[in-house]
Tab-separated table of C-alpha atoms in Angstrom:
chain	number	residue	atom	x	y	z
A	194	UNK	CA	180.305	31.805	100.763
A	195	UNK	CA	177.219	30.657	102.630
A	196	UNK	CA	174.676	32.887	104.374
A	197	UNK	CA	173.721	31.331	107.708
A	198	UNK	CA	170.465	31.801	109.524
A	199	UNK	CA	171.974	34.145	111.971
A	200	UNK	CA	173.492	36.233	109.202
A	201	UNK	CA	170.192	36.703	107.482
A	202	UNK	CA	168.275	37.848	110.586
A	203	UNK	CA	166.704	41.253	110.499
A	204	UNK	CA	168.685	43.372	112.912
A	205	UNK	CA	169.059	47.017	113.670
A	206	UNK	CA	172.419	48.875	113.692
A	207	UNK	CA	172.121	49.076	117.484
A	208	UNK	CA	171.741	45.393	117.961
A	209	UNK	CA	174.300	44.072	115.404
A	210	UNK	CA	175.364	40.415	116.067
A	211	UNK	CA	178.837	39.609	117.308
A	212	UNK	CA	181.139	37.058	116.165
A	213	UNK	CA	180.691	35.044	119.291
A	214	UNK	CA	176.905	34.833	118.602
A	215	UNK	CA	177.588	33.649	115.036
A	216	UNK	CA	179.880	30.925	116.307
A	217	UNK	CA	177.234	29.949	118.924
A	218	UNK	CA	174.519	29.624	116.166
A	219	UNK	CA	176.907	27.407	114.248
A	220	UNK	CA	177.206	25.025	117.212
A	221	UNK	CA	173.271	24.984	117.665
A	222	UNK	CA	172.825	24.249	113.895
A	223	UNK	CA	175.646	21.506	114.198
A	224	UNK	CA	177.565	22.996	111.228
A	225	UNK	CA	181.345	22.692	111.001
A	226	UNK	CA	183.048	26.087	110.666
A	227	UNK	CA	185.835	24.408	108.714
A	228	UNK	CA	183.388	23.779	105.795
A	229	UNK	CA	182.407	27.392	105.565
A	230	UNK	CA	184.078	30.595	104.611
A	231	UNK	CA	185.887	32.162	107.612
A	232	UNK	CA	184.139	35.488	106.891
A	233	UNK	CA	180.508	35.936	108.050
A	234	UNK	CA	178.292	38.726	106.608
A	235	UNK	CA	175.577	40.014	108.825
A	236	UNK	CA	172.773	41.702	106.977
A	237	UNK	CA	170.669	44.500	108.331
A	238	UNK	CA	168.025	46.849	106.846
A	239	UNK	CA	169.217	50.422	106.044
A	240	UNK	CA	167.213	53.300	107.516
A	241	UNK	CA	166.724	54.528	103.878
A	242	UNK	CA	165.472	50.988	102.745
A	243	UNK	CA	162.998	51.077	99.840
A	244	UNK	CA	161.617	48.640	97.334
A	245	UNK	CA	160.878	51.352	94.669
A	246	UNK	CA	164.138	53.249	94.258
A	247	UNK	CA	166.084	50.618	92.258
A	248	UNK	CA	165.747	48.780	88.958
A	249	UNK	CA	168.124	45.942	88.212
A	250	UNK	CA	169.724	45.353	84.764
A	251	UNK	CA	171.331	42.014	83.754
A	252	UNK	CA	174.410	42.700	81.511
A	253	UNK	CA	177.139	40.361	79.953
A	254	UNK	CA	180.795	40.776	80.604
A	255	UNK	CA	181.405	42.918	77.606
A	256	UNK	CA	178.745	45.477	78.573
A	257	UNK	CA	179.798	45.337	82.185
A	258	UNK	CA	183.310	46.250	81.288
A	259	UNK	CA	181.919	49.024	79.047
A	260	UNK	CA	179.998	50.497	82.131
A	261	UNK	CA	182.911	50.040	84.520
A	262	UNK	CA	185.265	52.065	82.103
A	263	UNK	CA	183.034	55.039	82.690
A	264	UNK	CA	180.832	54.829	79.556
A	265	UNK	CA	177.083	55.452	79.677
A	266	UNK	CA	173.994	53.620	78.682
A	267	UNK	CA	170.831	55.455	77.345
A	268	UNK	CA	167.139	54.377	77.218
A	269	UNK	CA	165.409	55.583	74.221
A	270	UNK	CA	161.825	55.622	72.920
A	271	UNK	CA	158.747	57.762	72.656
A	272	UNK	CA	155.603	57.012	74.600
A	273	UNK	CA	154.210	54.943	71.851
A	274	UNK	CA	157.367	52.852	71.336
A	275	UNK	CA	158.963	49.941	73.141
A	276	UNK	CA	162.052	51.205	74.911
A	277	UNK	CA	165.480	50.238	73.826
A	278	UNK	CA	168.825	50.549	75.564
A	279	UNK	CA	171.721	52.034	73.703
A	280	UNK	CA	175.496	51.997	74.139
A	281	UNK	CA	177.864	54.028	71.994
A	282	UNK	CA	177.641	51.533	69.097
A	283	UNK	CA	174.910	48.886	69.851
A	284	UNK	CA	171.088	48.764	70.447
A	285	UNK	CA	169.360	46.360	72.845
A	286	UNK	CA	165.762	45.419	73.501
A	287	UNK	CA	164.595	45.736	77.055
A	288	UNK	CA	162.554	42.949	78.405
A	289	UNK	CA	161.218	42.659	82.036
A	290	UNK	CA	161.895	39.249	83.636
A	291	UNK	CA	160.427	37.968	86.873
A	292	UNK	CA	162.094	35.846	89.525
A	293	UNK	CA	160.656	33.562	92.260
A	294	UNK	CA	163.382	34.622	94.546
A	295	UNK	CA	163.542	38.014	96.122
A	296	UNK	CA	166.785	39.914	95.043
A	297	UNK	CA	168.380	41.927	97.778
A	298	UNK	CA	170.312	45.051	96.977
A	299	UNK	CA	173.417	44.880	99.226
A	300	UNK	CA	176.165	47.326	97.867
A	301	UNK	CA	178.761	46.278	100.496
A	302	UNK	CA	178.171	42.421	100.162
A	303	UNK	CA	181.371	40.681	99.066
A	304	UNK	CA	181.637	37.631	96.776
A	305	UNK	CA	183.746	34.512	97.373
A	306	UNK	CA	186.217	35.765	94.859
A	307	UNK	CA	186.591	39.065	96.835
A	308	UNK	CA	187.022	37.053	100.077
A	309	UNK	CA	189.592	34.699	98.720
A	310	UNK	CA	192.609	36.927	99.491
A	311	UNK	CA	191.392	37.723	102.982
A	312	UNK	CA	192.880	36.312	106.149
A	313	UNK	CA	191.934	32.780	107.175
A	314	UNK	CA	190.960	33.955	110.646
A	315	UNK	CA	187.275	34.269	111.510
A	316	UNK	CA	185.838	37.708	110.601
A	317	UNK	CA	182.385	39.398	110.753
A	318	UNK	CA	181.389	41.995	108.217
A	319	UNK	CA	178.146	44.078	108.782
A	320	UNK	CA	176.211	44.823	105.446
A	321	UNK	CA	173.202	46.896	104.992
A	322	UNK	CA	170.237	46.065	102.676
A	323	UNK	CA	169.175	49.214	100.656
A	324	UNK	CA	166.335	47.632	98.694
A	325	UNK	CA	164.932	44.494	96.988
A	326	UNK	CA	163.413	43.489	93.687
A	327	UNK	CA	161.376	40.759	92.378
A	328	UNK	CA	162.100	41.403	88.749
A	329	UNK	CA	164.933	42.774	86.508
A	330	UNK	CA	165.602	43.919	82.961
A	331	UNK	CA	167.020	41.556	80.434
A	332	UNK	CA	168.935	42.838	77.368
A	333	UNK	CA	168.824	41.362	73.853
A	334	UNK	CA	170.924	42.720	70.948
A	335	UNK	CA	168.407	44.129	68.366
A	336	UNK	CA	168.551	45.979	65.042
A	337	UNK	CA	168.480	49.731	65.379
A	338	UNK	CA	165.062	51.285	64.378
A	339	UNK	CA	166.374	53.747	61.828
A	340	UNK	CA	163.314	54.177	59.339
A	341	UNK	CA	162.060	57.016	61.373
A	342	UNK	CA	165.363	58.905	60.797
A	343	UNK	CA	164.819	59.294	57.040
A	344	UNK	CA	161.052	60.028	57.617
A	345	UNK	CA	162.004	62.997	59.939
A	346	UNK	CA	164.531	64.470	57.452
A	347	UNK	CA	162.371	64.009	54.480
A	348	UNK	CA	159.913	66.475	55.994
A	349	UNK	CA	162.338	69.366	55.195
A	350	UNK	CA	164.530	68.404	52.236
A	351	UNK	CA	167.297	70.756	51.219
A	352	UNK	CA	166.801	72.244	47.704
A	353	UNK	CA	169.781	74.473	47.636
A	354	UNK	CA	170.867	77.799	49.192
A	355	UNK	CA	168.933	79.883	46.675
A	356	UNK	CA	165.601	78.028	47.004
A	357	UNK	CA	162.505	80.087	48.197
A	358	UNK	CA	161.834	77.263	50.663
A	359	UNK	CA	165.029	77.794	52.566
A	360	UNK	CA	164.328	81.534	53.047
A	361	UNK	CA	160.780	80.926	54.327
A	362	UNK	CA	160.879	77.370	55.602
A	363	UNK	CA	158.924	76.718	58.890
A	364	UNK	CA	159.683	72.971	58.885
A	365	UNK	CA	161.626	71.495	61.765
A	366	UNK	CA	165.327	70.928	61.535
A	367	UNK	CA	167.370	68.439	63.598
A	368	UNK	CA	170.758	68.518	65.195
A	369	UNK	CA	172.589	65.307	66.001
A	370	UNK	CA	171.464	65.734	69.571
A	371	UNK	CA	167.822	65.973	68.429
A	372	UNK	CA	168.142	62.908	66.489
A	373	UNK	CA	169.710	60.885	69.289
A	374	UNK	CA	166.834	61.896	71.519
A	375	UNK	CA	164.275	60.629	68.942
A	376	UNK	CA	165.810	57.710	67.092
A	377	UNK	CA	166.002	54.252	68.805
A	378	UNK	CA	169.530	53.578	67.809
A	379	UNK	CA	173.095	54.096	69.153
A	380	UNK	CA	175.086	57.137	68.121
A	381	UNK	CA	177.369	55.217	65.890
A	382	UNK	CA	174.411	53.495	64.181
A	383	UNK	CA	172.768	56.881	63.563
A	384	UNK	CA	175.791	58.363	62.038
A	385	UNK	CA	176.252	55.417	59.789
A	386	UNK	CA	172.773	55.697	58.622
A	387	UNK	CA	173.015	59.375	58.015
A	388	UNK	CA	175.963	58.588	55.694
A	389	UNK	CA	173.971	55.834	53.963
A	390	UNK	CA	171.062	58.105	53.097
A	391	UNK	CA	173.405	60.902	51.850
A	392	UNK	CA	172.384	63.350	54.667
A	393	UNK	CA	174.443	66.494	54.965
A	394	UNK	CA	175.192	68.698	58.060
A	395	UNK	CA	174.112	72.217	57.036
A	396	UNK	CA	174.554	75.129	59.561
A	397	UNK	CA	174.528	72.639	62.429
A	398	UNK	CA	171.407	70.686	61.209
A	399	UNK	CA	171.252	67.344	59.490
A	400	UNK	CA	169.362	67.567	56.158
A	401	UNK	CA	168.662	65.269	53.226
A	402	UNK	CA	169.222	66.785	49.800
A	403	UNK	CA	166.074	66.967	47.674
A	404	UNK	CA	166.631	64.283	44.833
A	405	UNK	CA	166.686	66.741	41.901
A	406	UNK	CA	169.083	68.981	43.624
A	407	UNK	CA	171.395	66.057	44.447
A	408	UNK	CA	171.321	64.936	40.801
A	409	UNK	CA	172.178	68.473	39.767
A	410	UNK	CA	175.214	68.481	41.885
A	411	UNK	CA	176.283	65.001	40.494
A	412	UNK	CA	175.770	66.202	36.879
A	413	UNK	CA	177.918	69.316	37.581
A	414	UNK	CA	180.761	66.925	38.690
A	415	UNK	CA	180.411	64.414	35.849
A	416	UNK	CA	180.245	67.180	33.206
A	417	UNK	CA	183.371	68.732	34.614
A	418	UNK	CA	185.113	65.484	34.464
A	419	UNK	CA	184.083	64.976	30.850
A	420	UNK	CA	185.031	68.480	29.822
A	421	UNK	CA	188.495	68.193	31.558
A	422	UNK	CA	189.116	64.680	30.259
A	423	UNK	CA	189.769	63.415	33.754
A	424	UNK	CA	189.668	59.842	34.858
A	425	UNK	CA	186.690	58.933	37.061
A	426	UNK	CA	189.154	57.463	39.366
A	427	UNK	CA	191.301	60.590	39.796
A	428	UNK	CA	189.189	63.817	40.254
A	429	UNK	CA	191.381	66.595	41.880
A	430	UNK	CA	189.351	68.123	44.774
A	431	UNK	CA	190.942	71.565	44.770
A	432	UNK	CA	190.429	72.210	41.013
A	433	UNK	CA	186.915	70.713	41.066
A	434	UNK	CA	185.847	73.081	43.838
A	435	UNK	CA	187.434	76.051	42.034
A	436	UNK	CA	185.627	75.289	38.850
A	437	UNK	CA	182.254	74.705	40.369
A	438	UNK	CA	182.031	77.212	43.182
A	439	UNK	CA	180.277	79.726	40.938
A	440	UNK	CA	177.467	77.244	40.365
A	441	UNK	CA	177.092	75.621	43.870
A	442	UNK	CA	178.659	76.079	47.331
A	443	UNK	CA	181.968	74.363	47.793
A	444	UNK	CA	180.473	72.388	50.783
A	445	UNK	CA	177.674	70.886	48.543
A	446	UNK	CA	180.156	69.899	45.823
A	447	UNK	CA	182.423	68.200	48.447
A	448	UNK	CA	179.487	66.509	49.969
A	449	UNK	CA	178.399	65.135	46.460
A	450	UNK	CA	181.956	63.778	46.023
A	451	UNK	CA	181.800	62.094	49.471
A	452	UNK	CA	178.429	60.404	48.635
A	453	UNK	CA	179.454	59.147	45.253
A	454	UNK	CA	183.185	58.728	45.498
A	455	UNK	CA	186.150	57.641	47.684
A	456	UNK	CA	188.556	60.120	48.962
A	457	UNK	CA	192.254	59.583	48.845
A	458	UNK	CA	195.589	61.536	48.952
A	459	UNK	CA	198.646	61.041	46.694
A	460	UNK	CA	202.220	61.112	47.730
A	461	UNK	CA	202.424	64.880	47.176
A	462	UNK	CA	199.467	65.420	49.636
A	463	UNK	CA	196.995	66.410	46.980
A	464	UNK	CA	193.392	65.241	47.561
A	465	UNK	CA	191.596	63.192	44.858
A	466	UNK	CA	188.301	61.349	44.560
A	467	UNK	CA	187.424	58.122	42.755
A	468	UNK	CA	183.806	58.068	41.686
A	469	UNK	CA	181.942	54.817	42.557
A	470	UNK	CA	180.456	53.702	39.264
A	471	UNK	CA	177.793	51.566	40.837
A	472	UNK	CA	176.396	54.466	42.941
A	473	UNK	CA	176.317	56.869	39.910
A	474	UNK	CA	174.530	54.377	37.874
A	475	UNK	CA	172.047	53.517	40.527
A	476	UNK	CA	171.091	57.080	41.050
A	477	UNK	CA	170.516	57.637	37.304
A	478	UNK	CA	168.274	54.538	37.435
A	479	UNK	CA	166.270	55.884	40.269
A	480	UNK	CA	165.798	59.145	38.393
A	481	UNK	CA	164.306	57.148	35.539
A	482	UNK	CA	162.148	54.888	37.665
A	483	UNK	CA	160.756	57.231	40.254
A	484	UNK	CA	157.834	58.594	38.093
A	485	UNK	CA	157.105	55.340	36.303
A	486	UNK	CA	154.808	52.627	37.655
A	487	UNK	CA	156.491	49.992	35.577
A	488	UNK	CA	159.094	50.316	32.869
A	489	UNK	CA	159.587	47.955	29.931
A	490	UNK	CA	162.882	46.232	30.833
A	491	UNK	CA	164.623	46.250	27.538
A	492	UNK	CA	163.665	49.819	26.908
A	493	UNK	CA	164.785	50.917	30.439
A	494	UNK	CA	168.234	49.173	30.005
A	495	UNK	CA	168.746	51.196	26.730
A	496	UNK	CA	167.797	54.460	28.162
A	497	UNK	CA	169.579	53.856	31.408
A	498	UNK	CA	172.888	53.168	29.716
A	499	UNK	CA	172.463	56.374	27.625
A	500	UNK	CA	171.726	58.372	30.822
A	501	UNK	CA	174.948	57.595	32.685
A	502	UNK	CA	178.396	59.322	31.996
A	503	UNK	CA	180.352	58.039	28.975
A	504	UNK	CA	182.715	55.286	30.069
A	505	UNK	CA	180.482	53.877	32.843
A	506	UNK	CA	178.482	50.582	32.365
A	507	UNK	CA	175.088	49.818	33.799
A	508	UNK	CA	174.199	46.354	35.267
A	509	UNK	CA	170.908	45.264	36.851
A	510	UNK	CA	172.803	43.960	40.029
A	511	UNK	CA	173.614	47.653	40.776
A	512	UNK	CA	169.772	47.944	41.602
A	513	UNK	CA	169.723	45.398	44.359
A	514	UNK	CA	167.404	46.677	47.008
A	515	UNK	CA	166.004	49.638	45.118
A	516	UNK	CA	164.335	48.006	42.083
A	517	UNK	CA	162.746	44.751	41.047
A	518	UNK	CA	162.524	42.971	37.714
A	519	UNK	CA	159.458	40.912	36.818
A	520	UNK	CA	160.610	38.287	34.408
A	521	UNK	CA	157.164	36.469	34.290
A	522	UNK	CA	155.390	39.423	32.660
A	523	UNK	CA	155.294	39.887	28.878
A	524	UNK	CA	157.125	42.035	28.123
A	525	UNK	CA	159.412	41.862	31.131
A	526	UNK	CA	159.184	44.973	33.304
A	527	UNK	CA	161.131	46.706	35.973
A	528	UNK	CA	159.862	48.928	38.853
A	529	UNK	CA	161.083	50.856	41.886
A	530	UNK	CA	160.933	48.824	45.048
A	531	UNK	CA	163.270	50.545	47.870
A	532	UNK	CA	164.105	48.338	50.851
A	533	UNK	CA	164.071	51.702	52.910
A	534	UNK	CA	160.364	52.124	52.282
A	535	UNK	CA	159.539	48.636	53.794
A	536	UNK	CA	158.510	47.959	57.446
A	537	UNK	CA	161.199	47.291	60.006
A	538	UNK	CA	159.002	44.589	61.515
A	539	UNK	CA	160.085	41.127	60.114
A	540	UNK	CA	156.503	39.663	59.829
A	541	UNK	CA	155.152	42.928	58.187
A	542	UNK	CA	158.104	43.031	55.759
A	543	UNK	CA	157.461	39.477	54.626
A	544	UNK	CA	153.694	40.221	54.324
A	545	UNK	CA	154.451	43.204	52.083
A	546	UNK	CA	156.853	41.306	49.943
A	547	UNK	CA	154.517	38.388	49.349
A	548	UNK	CA	151.721	40.737	48.650
A	549	UNK	CA	153.908	42.239	45.819
A	550	UNK	CA	154.956	38.775	44.546
A	551	UNK	CA	153.613	35.485	45.517
A	552	UNK	CA	156.700	33.423	44.895
A	553	UNK	CA	160.281	34.674	45.260
A	554	UNK	CA	163.592	33.200	44.427
A	555	UNK	CA	166.269	33.607	47.056
A	556	UNK	CA	168.327	35.813	44.805
A	557	UNK	CA	165.447	38.191	44.360
A	558	UNK	CA	164.274	38.364	47.967
A	559	UNK	CA	167.688	38.459	49.580
A	560	UNK	CA	168.300	42.261	49.159
A	561	UNK	CA	164.917	42.930	50.846
A	562	UNK	CA	165.521	40.655	54.008
A	563	UNK	CA	169.142	40.796	54.514
A	564	UNK	CA	169.029	43.665	56.889
A	565	UNK	CA	166.611	41.698	59.154
A	566	UNK	CA	168.976	39.050	60.073
A	567	UNK	CA	170.081	39.018	63.700
A	568	UNK	CA	173.536	38.224	65.035
A	569	UNK	CA	174.873	34.836	63.594
A	570	UNK	CA	171.626	34.493	61.604
A	571	UNK	CA	171.587	33.755	57.839
A	572	UNK	CA	169.046	34.643	55.143
A	573	UNK	CA	168.441	30.971	54.827
A	574	UNK	CA	167.461	30.526	58.455
A	575	UNK	CA	165.324	33.638	58.184
A	576	UNK	CA	163.463	32.348	55.136
A	577	UNK	CA	163.032	28.944	56.841
A	578	UNK	CA	161.220	30.541	59.672
A	579	UNK	CA	159.061	33.018	57.895
A	580	UNK	CA	158.544	31.520	54.434
A	581	UNK	CA	157.621	28.068	52.853
A	582	UNK	CA	159.939	26.741	50.132
A	583	UNK	CA	158.996	24.741	47.068
A	584	UNK	CA	160.375	23.885	43.598
A	585	UNK	CA	159.092	25.549	40.524
A	586	UNK	CA	160.586	24.560	37.067
A	587	UNK	CA	163.675	23.169	38.925
A	588	UNK	CA	164.260	26.338	40.896
A	589	UNK	CA	163.749	26.820	44.661
A	590	UNK	CA	161.208	29.520	45.513
A	591	UNK	CA	159.640	30.947	48.653
A	592	UNK	CA	156.018	31.694	49.416
A	593	UNK	CA	153.972	32.866	52.471
A	594	UNK	CA	153.257	30.610	55.329
A	595	UNK	CA	149.915	32.290	55.820
A	596	UNK	CA	147.225	33.518	53.371
A	597	UNK	CA	148.021	36.789	51.724
A	598	UNK	CA	145.145	39.339	51.661
């Protein structure tokens, strides 16, 4: 479809051009009608024309179909944050892009594809311009900004139903709707993160269990497993709740099982849980490390193995992303370094890591930068961009590209 000079003229509804006038203009311009679409579209300004009532957003085919299906998009961000756009399961950065051409907003304008099935006879369609824009919003898939989620929930940790704090607490509590208004992430991403940080919905509000209380619940479960001689891979839910409900609410016991185990049902319809050995061992390690600046590695490994339930085995790879081993010190030491405590900014994250350690192997740094990778981006390409590689004793190591203060 081609817009002709006559079609683009500014006209009022009372002086709309006729098909004969369009054809006369074609003759004056010495244009062959056979080379053009048979349908001419004549543009005029609407009486409600405005340049301030519309914002344009560029979307890909997937997001366009998502909107056309009746789904909604939400812009999220506080006054001091860069706004993001969220669908049900994805987060996008919003970036303003300018254009040298003026973009007209013509809702009734038809594309060549829409005209393809029309009659081959000459036709004239009158379309109104409702607005224009010289810029539009571009979308770029981004990582959800979830660090704020845990920070908010940590302000009012749940210490159990009988705690004095629960009876007199004046700290804020958050529903899912409150969190979705505050956190720059999609609903699905928020719910996944709530599960990852072991958050629990209590009386309609999402809460994080205080660490000692969470470990108390876990110890109740593991001690019951030991006393009943159950397998860690087959803990009967009904009996477990009946045995422990005098100590803690059934909801809290089941929440603990959901955090540290996998739910399944046997052929008879009975519900069982299989405890995740890695998760149980990791929590016991964090309990040992949280009050120590640095822990002698050999002593830690011994105490750690003694702290876990009998039949479970500890391994250092269970601590990826929550603790770091310094093998260059004498004696070797281990200390807590939780990836959740590091900045969500890529450059700030690397600055912090290189401040903690000047040179990293890829194996050591990977757990702390894996979550920064974008779509189709590998840890290797991320390190190439933000770090400098070198060889040390035959091992490839990575250091900062800029001086570390």
